[in-house]
Short mmCIF file of C-alpha atoms in Angstrom, two decimals:
data_model
loop_
_atom_site.label_atom_id
_atom_site.label_comp_id
_atom_site.label_asym_id
_atom_site.label_seq_id
_atom_site.Cartn_x
_atom_site.Cartn_y
_atom_site.Cartn_z
CA UNK A 550 0.00 0.00 0.00
CA UNK A 551 2.94 2.31 0.75
CA UNK A 552 3.73 2.05 -2.95
CA UNK A 553 0.55 4.02 -3.69
CA UNK A 554 0.66 6.33 -0.70
CA UNK A 555 4.34 7.06 -1.33
CA UNK A 556 6.35 10.04 -0.26
CA UNK A 557 5.57 13.10 -2.35
CA UNK A 558 8.99 14.63 -1.79
CA UNK A 559 10.85 11.39 -2.43
CA UNK A 560 8.85 10.81 -5.62
CA UNK A 561 10.18 14.04 -7.06
CA UNK A 562 13.80 12.89 -7.12
CA UNK A 563 13.11 10.95 -10.32
CA UNK A 564 12.49 13.29 -13.29
CA UNK A 565 8.78 13.08 -14.04
CA UNK A 566 8.41 12.71 -17.79
CA UNK A 567 9.95 10.93 -20.73
CA UNK A 568 8.99 8.25 -23.19
CA UNK A 569 9.20 5.54 -20.53
CA UNK A 570 6.18 7.06 -18.78
CA UNK A 571 4.13 6.99 -21.97
CA UNK A 572 5.42 3.50 -22.86
CA UNK A 573 4.43 2.11 -19.46
CA UNK A 574 0.99 3.70 -19.55
CA UNK A 575 0.35 2.52 -23.09
CA UNK A 576 1.70 -1.01 -22.55
CA UNK A 577 -0.26 -1.48 -19.32
CA UNK A 578 -3.41 -0.05 -20.90
CA UNK A 579 -3.21 -2.14 -24.07
CA UNK A 580 -2.41 -5.30 -22.16
CA UNK A 581 -5.26 -4.72 -19.70
CA UNK A 582 -7.62 -4.18 -22.64
CA UNK A 583 -6.51 -7.53 -24.14
CA UNK A 584 -6.71 -9.22 -20.75
CA UNK A 585 -10.36 -8.22 -20.44
CA UNK A 586 -11.08 -10.00 -23.71
CA UNK A 587 -9.03 -13.06 -22.80
CA UNK A 588 -10.82 -13.20 -19.45
CA UNK A 589 -14.21 -12.86 -21.16
CA UNK A 590 -13.26 -15.63 -23.61
CA UNK A 591 -12.13 -17.87 -20.81
CA UNK A 592 -15.26 -17.33 -18.72
CA UNK A 593 -17.55 -17.69 -21.75
CA UNK A 594 -15.95 -20.97 -22.77
CA UNK A 595 -16.26 -22.16 -19.19
CA UNK A 596 -19.96 -21.39 -19.26
CA UNK A 597 -20.23 -23.11 -22.64
CA UNK A 598 -18.60 -26.27 -21.31
CA UNK A 599 -20.96 -26.33 -18.33
CA UNK A 600 -23.97 -25.68 -20.53
CA UNK A 601 -23.08 -28.37 -23.02
CA UNK A 602 -22.39 -30.77 -20.21
CA UNK A 603 -25.65 -29.96 -18.42
CA UNK A 604 -27.82 -30.04 -21.52
CA UNK A 605 -26.48 -33.26 -22.93
CA UNK A 606 -25.55 -35.14 -19.78
CA UNK A 607 -28.01 -37.59 -18.19
CA UNK A 608 -30.16 -37.71 -21.24
CA UNK A 609 -30.19 -40.03 -24.22
CA UNK A 610 -32.23 -40.51 -27.33
CA UNK A 611 -33.56 -43.70 -28.78
CA UNK A 612 -34.27 -43.63 -32.49
CA UNK A 613 -36.65 -46.28 -33.79
CA UNK A 614 -36.67 -46.85 -37.53
CA UNK A 615 -39.21 -49.35 -38.75
CA UNK A 616 -41.90 -49.73 -41.42
CA UNK A 617 -44.83 -47.52 -40.48
CA UNK A 618 -47.09 -50.46 -39.56
CA UNK A 619 -44.51 -51.74 -37.05
CA UNK A 620 -43.37 -48.42 -35.70
CA UNK A 621 -45.92 -48.12 -32.91
CA UNK A 622 -45.44 -51.73 -31.77
CA UNK A 623 -41.67 -51.35 -31.69
CA UNK A 624 -42.03 -48.09 -29.78
CA UNK A 625 -44.17 -49.75 -27.12
CA UNK A 626 -41.70 -52.62 -26.93
CA UNK A 627 -38.77 -50.23 -26.61
CA UNK A 628 -40.50 -48.26 -23.85
CA UNK A 629 -41.03 -51.50 -21.92
CA UNK A 630 -37.38 -52.38 -22.27
CA UNK A 631 -36.38 -48.91 -21.12
CA UNK A 632 -38.74 -48.89 -18.16
CA UNK A 633 -37.26 -52.14 -16.93
CA UNK A 634 -33.66 -50.98 -17.33
CA UNK A 635 -31.90 -49.93 -14.10
CA UNK A 636 -30.54 -46.38 -14.22
CA UNK A 637 -33.29 -44.97 -16.41
CA UNK A 638 -35.54 -42.51 -14.60
CA UNK A 639 -38.06 -42.05 -17.37
CA UNK A 640 -38.57 -42.62 -21.06
CA UNK A 641 -41.20 -41.15 -23.31
CA UNK A 642 -41.90 -41.12 -27.01
CA UNK A 643 -41.93 -37.66 -28.55
CA UNK A 644 -45.25 -36.62 -29.99
CA UNK A 645 -45.65 -35.80 -33.69
CA UNK A 646 -45.90 -32.16 -32.66
CA UNK A 647 -42.56 -32.28 -30.84
CA UNK A 648 -40.86 -34.05 -33.73
CA UNK A 649 -42.25 -31.46 -36.12
CA UNK A 650 -40.81 -28.75 -33.85
CA UNK A 651 -37.39 -30.35 -34.02
CA UNK A 652 -37.45 -30.46 -37.81
CA UNK A 653 -39.01 -27.03 -38.28
CA UNK A 654 -35.69 -25.11 -38.41
CA UNK A 655 -34.72 -27.17 -41.48
CA UNK A 656 -38.02 -27.90 -43.25
CA UNK A 657 -40.36 -25.19 -42.06
CA UNK A 658 -43.39 -25.35 -39.71
CA UNK A 659 -45.85 -27.04 -42.07
CA UNK A 660 -44.02 -30.33 -42.46
CA UNK A 661 -46.50 -33.29 -42.63
CA UNK A 662 -44.56 -35.52 -40.26
CA UNK A 663 -47.20 -38.24 -40.31
CA UNK A 664 -46.80 -38.85 -44.04
CA UNK A 665 -43.02 -39.06 -43.99
CA UNK A 666 -40.93 -42.10 -43.01
CA UNK A 667 -39.46 -40.33 -40.03
CA UNK A 668 -38.10 -42.44 -37.18
CA UNK A 669 -39.81 -42.27 -33.80
CA UNK A 670 -37.70 -40.53 -31.16
CA UNK A 671 -37.78 -41.57 -27.51
CA UNK A 672 -36.37 -39.24 -24.88
CA UNK A 673 -34.57 -41.05 -22.06
CA UNK A 674 -33.72 -39.37 -18.75
CA UNK A 675 -31.17 -41.11 -16.59
CA UNK A 676 -30.91 -41.40 -12.83
CA UNK A 677 -27.81 -40.02 -11.02
CA UNK A 678 -26.11 -43.39 -11.34
CA UNK A 679 -26.86 -43.71 -15.08
CA UNK A 680 -27.46 -46.90 -17.02
CA UNK A 681 -25.30 -49.50 -18.68
CA UNK A 682 -25.32 -48.30 -22.29
CA UNK A 683 -23.58 -51.39 -23.68
CA UNK A 684 -26.02 -53.75 -21.95
CA UNK A 685 -29.03 -51.71 -23.09
CA UNK A 686 -27.79 -51.77 -26.70
CA UNK A 687 -27.54 -55.55 -26.57
CA UNK A 688 -31.10 -55.88 -25.20
CA UNK A 689 -32.47 -53.46 -27.77
CA UNK A 690 -30.69 -55.26 -30.58
CA UNK A 691 -32.35 -58.48 -29.46
CA UNK A 692 -35.83 -57.14 -28.73
CA UNK A 693 -36.26 -53.98 -30.86
CA UNK A 694 -34.06 -54.43 -33.93
CA UNK A 695 -34.94 -51.05 -35.41
CA UNK A 696 -33.82 -49.06 -32.31
CA UNK A 697 -30.59 -47.12 -32.19
CA UNK A 698 -29.44 -45.71 -28.84
CA UNK A 699 -27.67 -42.37 -28.84
CA UNK A 700 -26.29 -41.62 -25.36
CA UNK A 701 -24.87 -38.22 -26.56
CA UNK A 702 -21.39 -39.18 -25.43
CA UNK A 703 -19.95 -38.82 -28.89
CA UNK A 704 -21.36 -35.26 -29.06
CA UNK A 705 -20.79 -34.16 -25.55
CA UNK A 706 -17.20 -35.23 -25.01
CA UNK A 707 -15.59 -33.46 -27.98
CA UNK A 708 -17.69 -30.35 -27.33
CA UNK A 709 -16.70 -30.28 -23.67
CA UNK A 710 -13.10 -30.96 -24.66
CA UNK A 711 -13.17 -28.08 -27.16
CA UNK A 712 -14.72 -25.74 -24.62
CA UNK A 713 -12.10 -26.78 -22.06
CA UNK A 714 -9.31 -26.11 -24.54
CA UNK A 715 -10.80 -22.73 -25.35
CA UNK A 716 -10.89 -21.88 -21.66
CA UNK A 717 -7.29 -23.04 -21.27
CA UNK A 718 -6.35 -20.91 -24.26
CA UNK A 719 -7.91 -17.92 -22.54
CA UNK A 720 -5.88 -18.46 -19.36
CA UNK A 721 -2.68 -19.07 -21.36
CA UNK A 722 -3.38 -15.80 -23.19
CA UNK A 723 -3.76 -14.01 -19.86
CA UNK A 724 -0.46 -15.49 -18.64
CA UNK A 725 1.28 -14.44 -21.87
CA UNK A 726 -0.20 -10.95 -21.62
CA UNK A 727 1.06 -10.75 -18.02
CA UNK A 728 4.55 -11.89 -19.05
CA UNK A 729 4.59 -9.41 -21.96
CA UNK A 730 3.49 -6.61 -19.63
CA UNK A 731 6.30 -7.52 -17.23
CA UNK A 732 8.83 -7.61 -20.10
CA UNK A 733 7.74 -4.24 -21.49
CA UNK A 734 7.72 -2.57 -18.09
CA UNK A 735 11.15 -4.06 -17.36
CA UNK A 736 12.42 -2.58 -20.63
CA UNK A 737 10.90 0.79 -19.78
CA UNK A 738 12.34 0.64 -16.25
CA UNK A 739 15.79 -0.28 -17.57
CA UNK A 740 15.63 2.61 -20.03
CA UNK A 741 14.54 4.98 -17.26
CA UNK A 742 17.31 3.79 -14.94
CA UNK A 743 19.92 4.14 -17.70
CA UNK A 744 18.64 7.59 -18.62
CA UNK A 745 18.81 8.62 -14.97
CA UNK A 746 22.34 7.40 -14.21
CA UNK A 747 23.25 10.97 -13.26
CA UNK A 748 20.32 11.18 -10.84
CA UNK A 749 21.38 7.88 -9.27
CA UNK A 750 24.96 9.14 -8.99
CA UNK A 751 23.82 12.33 -7.21
CA UNK A 752 21.53 10.41 -4.87
CA UNK A 753 24.32 8.05 -3.91
CA UNK A 754 26.69 10.97 -3.39
CA UNK A 755 24.37 12.50 -0.80
CA UNK A 756 23.84 9.25 1.08
CA UNK A 757 20.73 7.68 -0.47
CA UNK A 758 20.53 3.95 0.07
CA UNK A 759 19.93 1.79 -2.99
CA UNK A 760 16.61 0.68 -1.51
CA UNK A 761 15.45 4.31 -1.46
CA UNK A 762 16.54 4.87 -5.07
CA UNK A 763 14.91 1.64 -6.21
CA UNK A 764 11.67 2.51 -4.40
CA UNK A 765 11.50 5.90 -6.10
CA UNK A 766 11.57 4.19 -9.52
CA UNK A 767 9.41 1.21 -8.51
CA UNK A 768 6.69 3.44 -7.05
CA UNK A 769 6.54 5.52 -10.19
CA UNK A 770 6.29 2.53 -12.54
CA UNK A 771 3.80 0.74 -10.30
CA UNK A 772 1.48 3.74 -10.23
CA UNK A 773 1.81 4.24 -13.99
CA UNK A 774 1.07 0.57 -14.69
CA UNK A 775 -1.92 0.66 -12.33
CA UNK A 776 -3.36 3.76 -13.99
CA UNK A 777 -2.69 2.45 -17.51
CA UNK A 778 -4.30 -0.88 -16.64
CA UNK A 779 -7.29 0.87 -15.05
CA UNK A 780 -7.89 2.84 -18.25
CA UNK A 781 -7.40 -0.26 -20.43
CA UNK A 782 -9.71 -2.32 -18.23
CA UNK A 783 -12.40 0.36 -18.30
CA UNK A 784 -12.24 0.56 -22.10
CA UNK A 785 -12.11 -3.24 -22.49
CA UNK A 786 -15.06 -3.80 -20.15
CA UNK A 787 -16.96 -1.05 -21.98
CA UNK A 788 -16.29 -2.73 -25.32
CA UNK A 789 -17.48 -6.08 -23.94
CA UNK A 790 -20.61 -4.43 -22.53
CA UNK A 791 -21.39 -2.95 -25.94
CA UNK A 792 -21.03 -6.26 -27.78
CA UNK A 793 -24.36 -7.43 -29.28
CA UNK A 794 -26.11 -9.98 -27.10
CA UNK A 795 -26.48 -13.58 -28.33
CA UNK A 796 -29.90 -14.06 -29.95
CA UNK A 797 -32.20 -17.01 -29.38
CA UNK A 798 -31.39 -18.30 -32.84
CA UNK A 799 -27.77 -18.54 -31.79
CA UNK A 800 -28.65 -19.96 -28.39
CA UNK A 801 -26.02 -22.63 -28.76
CA UNK A 802 -23.46 -19.87 -28.16
CA UNK A 803 -23.63 -17.96 -24.88
CA UNK A 804 -21.95 -14.88 -26.25
CA UNK A 805 -18.57 -13.36 -25.32
CA UNK A 806 -19.01 -11.41 -22.14
CA UNK A 807 -19.35 -11.37 -18.40
CA UNK A 808 -22.35 -12.57 -16.46
CA UNK A 809 -23.39 -11.50 -12.97
CA UNK A 810 -20.48 -11.44 -10.52
CA UNK A 811 -18.15 -12.10 -13.46
CA UNK A 812 -18.24 -8.35 -14.10
CA UNK A 813 -16.19 -7.84 -10.93
CA UNK A 814 -13.29 -9.96 -12.21
CA UNK A 815 -11.86 -7.23 -14.52
CA UNK A 816 -11.58 -5.03 -11.40
CA UNK A 817 -8.69 -7.30 -10.37
CA UNK A 818 -6.69 -6.48 -13.52
CA UNK A 819 -5.28 -3.05 -12.47
CA UNK A 820 -4.00 -4.25 -9.06
CA UNK A 821 -2.48 -7.33 -10.70
CA UNK A 822 -0.85 -5.13 -13.37
CA UNK A 823 0.45 -2.89 -10.57
CA UNK A 824 1.89 -5.91 -8.79
CA UNK A 825 3.51 -7.17 -12.02
CA UNK A 826 5.06 -3.72 -12.54
CA UNK A 827 6.17 -3.60 -8.90
CA UNK A 828 7.94 -6.96 -9.19
CA UNK A 829 9.41 -6.30 -12.65
CA UNK A 830 10.67 -2.79 -11.85
CA UNK A 831 12.00 -3.89 -8.47
CA UNK A 832 14.05 -6.67 -10.08
CA UNK A 833 15.27 -4.33 -12.85
CA UNK A 834 16.21 -1.59 -10.37
CA UNK A 835 18.10 -3.95 -8.06
CA UNK A 836 19.97 -5.45 -11.03
CA UNK A 837 20.84 -2.04 -12.50
CA UNK A 838 21.89 -0.52 -9.17
CA UNK A 839 24.13 -3.53 -8.48
CA UNK A 840 25.75 -2.99 -11.89
CA UNK A 841 26.35 0.75 -11.39
CA UNK A 842 29.62 1.53 -9.64
CA UNK B 324 37.33 9.29 11.22
CA UNK B 325 38.97 8.88 7.78
CA UNK B 326 42.21 6.93 7.73
CA UNK B 327 44.27 5.94 4.71
CA UNK B 328 47.00 3.41 5.36
CA UNK B 329 49.69 2.92 2.71
CA UNK B 330 47.17 2.97 -0.12
CA UNK B 331 47.76 2.78 -3.84
CA UNK B 332 45.31 3.26 -6.68
CA UNK B 333 45.82 2.05 -10.22
CA UNK B 334 43.70 2.93 -13.22
CA UNK B 335 44.00 1.76 -16.82
CA UNK B 336 47.13 -0.24 -16.12
CA UNK B 337 49.03 2.68 -14.57
CA UNK B 338 49.50 3.55 -10.92
CA UNK B 339 47.95 6.94 -10.12
CA UNK B 340 48.57 7.07 -6.39
CA UNK B 341 51.08 5.14 -4.32
CA UNK B 342 52.22 4.69 -0.71
CA UNK B 343 49.79 7.23 0.70
CA UNK B 344 48.99 7.31 4.37
CA UNK B 345 46.91 9.99 6.06
CA UNK B 346 44.74 10.30 9.12
CA UNK B 347 42.21 13.14 9.13
CA UNK B 348 41.90 14.36 12.68
CA UNK B 349 38.58 15.87 13.85
CA UNK B 350 38.48 19.63 13.35
CA UNK B 351 41.53 19.75 11.08
CA UNK B 352 41.74 21.87 7.92
CA UNK B 353 43.63 20.45 4.94
CA UNK B 354 44.42 21.74 1.51
CA UNK B 355 45.32 19.24 -1.18
CA UNK B 356 47.31 20.59 -4.10
CA UNK B 357 49.04 19.25 -7.13
CA UNK B 358 49.08 19.74 -10.88
CA UNK B 359 46.07 18.87 -13.01
CA UNK B 360 45.79 15.10 -13.43
CA UNK B 361 47.93 14.40 -10.38
CA UNK B 362 45.07 12.51 -8.72
CA UNK B 363 43.47 15.05 -6.37
CA UNK B 364 39.92 14.07 -7.32
CA UNK B 365 40.84 10.37 -7.12
CA UNK B 366 42.29 10.97 -3.68
CA UNK B 367 39.07 12.62 -2.49
CA UNK B 368 36.99 9.79 -3.96
CA UNK B 369 39.12 7.33 -2.01
CA UNK B 370 38.44 9.41 1.10
CA UNK B 371 34.68 9.03 0.84
CA UNK B 372 34.61 5.47 -0.44
CA UNK B 373 33.55 6.16 -4.02
CA UNK B 374 36.71 4.32 -5.06
CA UNK B 375 38.38 1.35 -3.40
CA UNK B 376 42.20 1.38 -3.25
CA UNK B 377 44.04 -1.28 -5.21
CA UNK B 378 46.42 -1.70 -2.27
CA UNK B 379 46.37 -0.64 1.36
CA UNK B 380 43.29 0.15 3.42
CA UNK B 381 40.89 3.05 3.77
CA UNK B 382 38.88 3.19 6.95
CA UNK B 383 35.76 5.33 7.19
CA UNK B 384 34.64 5.84 10.76
CA UNK B 385 36.39 2.67 11.83
CA UNK B 386 35.24 0.43 8.98
CA UNK B 387 37.38 -0.84 6.11
CA UNK B 388 35.73 0.25 2.85
CA UNK B 389 36.27 -3.24 1.46
CA UNK B 390 34.00 -4.64 4.16
CA UNK B 391 31.30 -2.05 3.64
CA UNK B 392 28.17 -2.86 1.66
CA UNK B 393 26.18 -0.23 -0.25
CA UNK B 394 24.07 0.67 2.77
CA UNK B 395 27.21 1.17 4.87
CA UNK B 396 28.56 3.48 2.17
CA UNK B 397 25.30 5.43 2.15
CA UNK B 398 25.47 5.83 5.94
CA UNK B 399 29.12 6.96 5.75
CA UNK B 400 28.24 9.54 3.11
CA UNK B 401 25.70 11.11 5.42
CA UNK B 402 28.65 11.86 7.70
CA UNK B 403 30.84 13.20 4.87
CA UNK B 404 29.71 16.23 2.91
CA UNK B 405 31.10 16.32 -0.62
CA UNK B 406 31.30 19.39 -2.86
CA UNK B 407 32.07 18.41 -6.44
CA UNK B 408 33.69 20.78 -8.89
CA UNK B 409 30.68 20.34 -11.23
CA UNK B 410 28.28 20.47 -8.25
CA UNK B 411 26.00 17.66 -9.53
CA UNK B 412 22.44 18.83 -8.97
CA UNK B 413 19.12 17.37 -10.04
CA UNK B 414 18.21 19.93 -12.68
CA UNK B 415 14.45 19.31 -12.46
CA UNK B 416 14.28 20.25 -8.77
CA UNK B 417 14.39 23.83 -7.42
CA UNK B 418 17.35 24.86 -5.33
CA UNK B 419 15.61 24.36 -1.96
CA UNK B 420 14.79 20.72 -2.83
CA UNK B 421 18.29 20.07 -4.14
CA UNK B 422 19.86 21.45 -0.98
CA UNK B 423 17.52 19.52 1.30
CA UNK B 424 17.92 16.29 -0.68
CA UNK B 425 20.25 14.67 1.90
CA UNK B 426 17.54 15.23 4.54
CA UNK B 427 14.87 13.87 2.20
CA UNK B 428 16.74 10.64 1.43
CA UNK B 429 17.55 10.10 5.10
CA UNK B 430 13.87 10.39 6.01
CA UNK B 431 14.04 13.55 8.14
CA UNK B 432 10.67 15.22 8.66
CA UNK B 433 9.72 18.24 6.60
CA UNK B 434 9.57 20.63 9.59
CA UNK B 435 13.20 19.90 10.41
CA UNK B 436 14.04 20.23 6.73
CA UNK B 437 12.39 23.65 6.46
CA UNK B 438 14.06 25.00 9.59
CA UNK B 439 17.53 23.83 8.58
CA UNK B 440 17.05 24.87 5.01
CA UNK B 441 16.03 28.47 5.65
CA UNK B 442 18.98 29.07 7.94
CA UNK B 443 21.37 27.36 5.59
CA UNK B 444 20.27 29.17 2.44
CA UNK B 445 20.51 32.46 4.32
CA UNK B 446 23.99 31.49 5.57
CA UNK B 447 25.28 30.85 2.03
CA UNK B 448 23.51 33.97 0.73
CA UNK B 449 20.93 32.15 -1.39
CA UNK B 450 17.83 32.91 0.65
CA UNK B 451 16.18 34.68 -2.28
CA UNK B 452 17.10 31.97 -4.82
CA UNK B 453 15.32 29.03 -3.17
CA UNK B 454 12.88 28.53 -6.04
CA UNK B 455 15.43 28.79 -8.85
CA UNK B 456 16.31 25.71 -10.87
CA UNK B 457 20.03 24.76 -10.95
CA UNK B 458 20.50 25.76 -14.62
CA UNK B 459 19.32 29.27 -13.67
CA UNK B 460 22.10 29.71 -11.08
CA UNK B 461 25.47 31.37 -11.67
CA UNK B 462 28.73 29.49 -11.08
CA UNK B 463 29.18 31.05 -7.64
CA UNK B 464 25.59 30.35 -6.64
CA UNK B 465 25.96 26.74 -7.71
CA UNK B 466 29.12 26.34 -5.64
CA UNK B 467 27.47 27.88 -2.57
CA UNK B 468 24.40 25.70 -3.10
CA UNK B 469 26.62 22.62 -3.36
CA UNK B 470 28.30 23.61 -0.11
CA UNK B 471 24.92 24.10 1.57
CA UNK B 472 23.83 20.65 0.41
CA UNK B 473 27.10 19.15 1.64
CA UNK B 474 26.64 20.49 5.15
CA UNK B 475 22.86 20.28 5.67
CA UNK B 476 23.24 16.91 7.43
CA UNK B 477 25.83 18.49 9.73
CA UNK B 478 28.54 16.07 8.59
CA UNK B 479 31.78 15.53 10.48
CA UNK B 480 33.92 15.95 7.36
CA UNK B 481 33.56 18.20 4.32
CA UNK B 482 35.50 17.26 1.18
CA UNK B 483 35.52 19.95 -1.51
CA UNK B 484 36.93 19.39 -4.97
CA UNK B 485 38.02 22.69 -6.55
CA UNK B 486 35.13 24.57 -4.91
CA UNK B 487 36.40 27.87 -6.28
CA UNK B 488 37.30 26.57 -9.72
CA UNK B 489 34.56 28.41 -11.60
CA UNK B 490 34.15 31.58 -9.59
CA UNK B 491 35.82 34.96 -9.36
CA UNK B 492 38.17 36.06 -6.57
CA UNK B 493 35.46 37.74 -4.54
CA UNK B 494 33.24 34.66 -4.63
CA UNK B 495 36.15 32.33 -3.85
CA UNK B 496 36.83 34.41 -0.73
CA UNK B 497 33.15 34.16 0.25
CA UNK B 498 33.25 30.35 -0.18
CA UNK B 499 36.50 30.11 1.76
CA UNK B 500 34.93 32.13 4.55
CA UNK B 501 32.04 29.66 4.72
CA UNK B 502 34.45 26.71 4.91
CA UNK B 503 36.48 28.42 7.62
CA UNK B 504 33.25 29.00 9.59
CA UNK B 505 32.43 25.31 9.26
CA UNK B 506 35.90 24.41 10.52
CA UNK B 507 35.36 26.66 13.52
CA UNK B 508 32.21 24.65 14.22
CA UNK B 509 34.45 21.59 14.54
CA UNK B 510 34.12 20.13 11.05
CA UNK B 511 37.09 18.55 9.34
CA UNK B 512 37.72 20.22 6.01
CA UNK B 513 39.68 18.95 3.01
CA UNK B 514 39.85 21.21 -0.04
CA UNK B 515 41.46 20.06 -3.27
CA UNK B 516 42.64 23.08 -5.22
CA UNK B 517 45.40 24.34 -7.43
CA UNK B 518 44.65 27.95 -6.39
CA UNK B 519 47.67 28.97 -4.28
CA UNK B 520 46.15 32.38 -3.54
CA UNK B 521 43.20 30.65 -1.88
CA UNK B 522 45.57 28.67 0.33
CA UNK B 523 47.56 31.78 1.28
CA UNK B 524 44.35 33.60 2.05
CA UNK B 525 43.09 30.75 4.22
CA UNK B 526 46.29 30.74 6.26
CA UNK B 527 45.35 34.21 7.49
CA UNK B 528 42.17 32.86 9.09
CA UNK B 529 42.78 29.27 10.12
CA UNK B 530 45.52 26.79 10.90
CA UNK B 531 45.85 24.63 7.81
CA UNK B 532 47.87 21.69 6.67
CA UNK B 533 48.84 21.74 3.00
CA UNK B 534 49.37 18.43 1.24
CA UNK B 535 50.70 18.04 -2.25
CA UNK B 536 50.37 15.09 -4.60
CA UNK B 537 53.55 14.77 -6.57
CA UNK B 538 54.85 11.76 -8.46
CA UNK B 539 51.94 9.64 -7.17
CA UNK B 540 52.89 10.33 -3.56
CA UNK B 541 51.39 12.59 -0.92
CA UNK B 542 53.82 15.09 0.57
CA UNK B 543 53.53 17.74 3.20
CA UNK B 544 53.98 21.14 1.57
CA UNK B 545 54.25 24.51 3.19
CA UNK B 546 57.66 26.11 2.95
CA UNK B 547 56.88 27.68 -0.41
CA UNK B 548 53.45 28.94 0.63
#
């Protein structure tokens, strides 16, 4: 905290302006702006993974394809098999209306489902424990030859994996942005220290300890990085807020953005940027001061 | 206080100073003379620990400079006021902040700083120049400001490197007077200069010891002065 409170008189020993000030402000601001997006991406992909998992987990679909005169009999048979299978909470055949609704996005609302050779779909809801999919397939193959069980695993797993990778990519991006911020602030601090060799020489001449000299530089860079990051975060969060919301038609995507308490996460970016600058400048100052005779 | 024991200092493959021993007694007043390039500035730097001798030992307030870390050096420099020939100010700070810089870096409170500063600037005749930036000061004003900065911590020793090098005779007498006053307050003074008139003038006011660097060695001078 003393970094921010500081010592007004001590702060003045380092000349106030120069390109390093602008570089630090710009670098911290730009990196914070990018961090907001990486954070939003990461959180959105996390939500996506949860949503895909929730929507597809613990449900399965049975598809019964049979000649129209056998379709109802096979459906009844399949429902009996399902009702007697451990791990299945409920099973119900979708009505013609529901099946029409599922096909409507592709064929329009007036599709005469009854006249088309469309398979009968049965929605299966699992218990917490779930059922033995391999065993159920064997029973269905024996008793309802036209039934195909889709337990959604082949959809869910790659989608969840992709969402997980996307989330990981977001965090890796944030780590890279943090490292780049540290590198750029270190460069700026080194340049400032080199440009102020005369100031350092005078301060040493009059009895300033290296810790005092380092703190004067560290405080300045920390405050600049904090302010730059605050501006970048504000602009980034504003840009996210102004993004168009995901429409119902694109409901599969949750949209890039923050939800609820997630909006508070960007608030952490400026202090973290300040800490990164504090650590990077401190290391640079100690190294430079050790090297100066 | 400051003790040099059989020291030598080499630079760039050549020996600049050799077989030098000196003990600065409290309250003593020394002049250091010698031709340009004889090593007067190097000698002063050895006296305040900015340089480490290549042979022999330098002790600052009882500590060997080789055993001192950077913080020890900083503490020693608060007890040794140094006036450089080129003064070395922070050009972006007004005179009052430059002069009070030693108090600032040592964490003294601002009330103490203001009290000391007003008296000191008045003493060196710069009371009305407190807000001026160093580049706005004349050569004499810069030298007096450097002297004020050197003594604001009330150091035990004042080392001055050609303090009258860039000023006229009248101003050099004013600066000498200030250094004599400091000596009367009990401070140890060492002035490196090639200005023999300054030394002769000082002898009228204070008991001095004149040292000369010649052929890398430190000799006691005096008969010709």
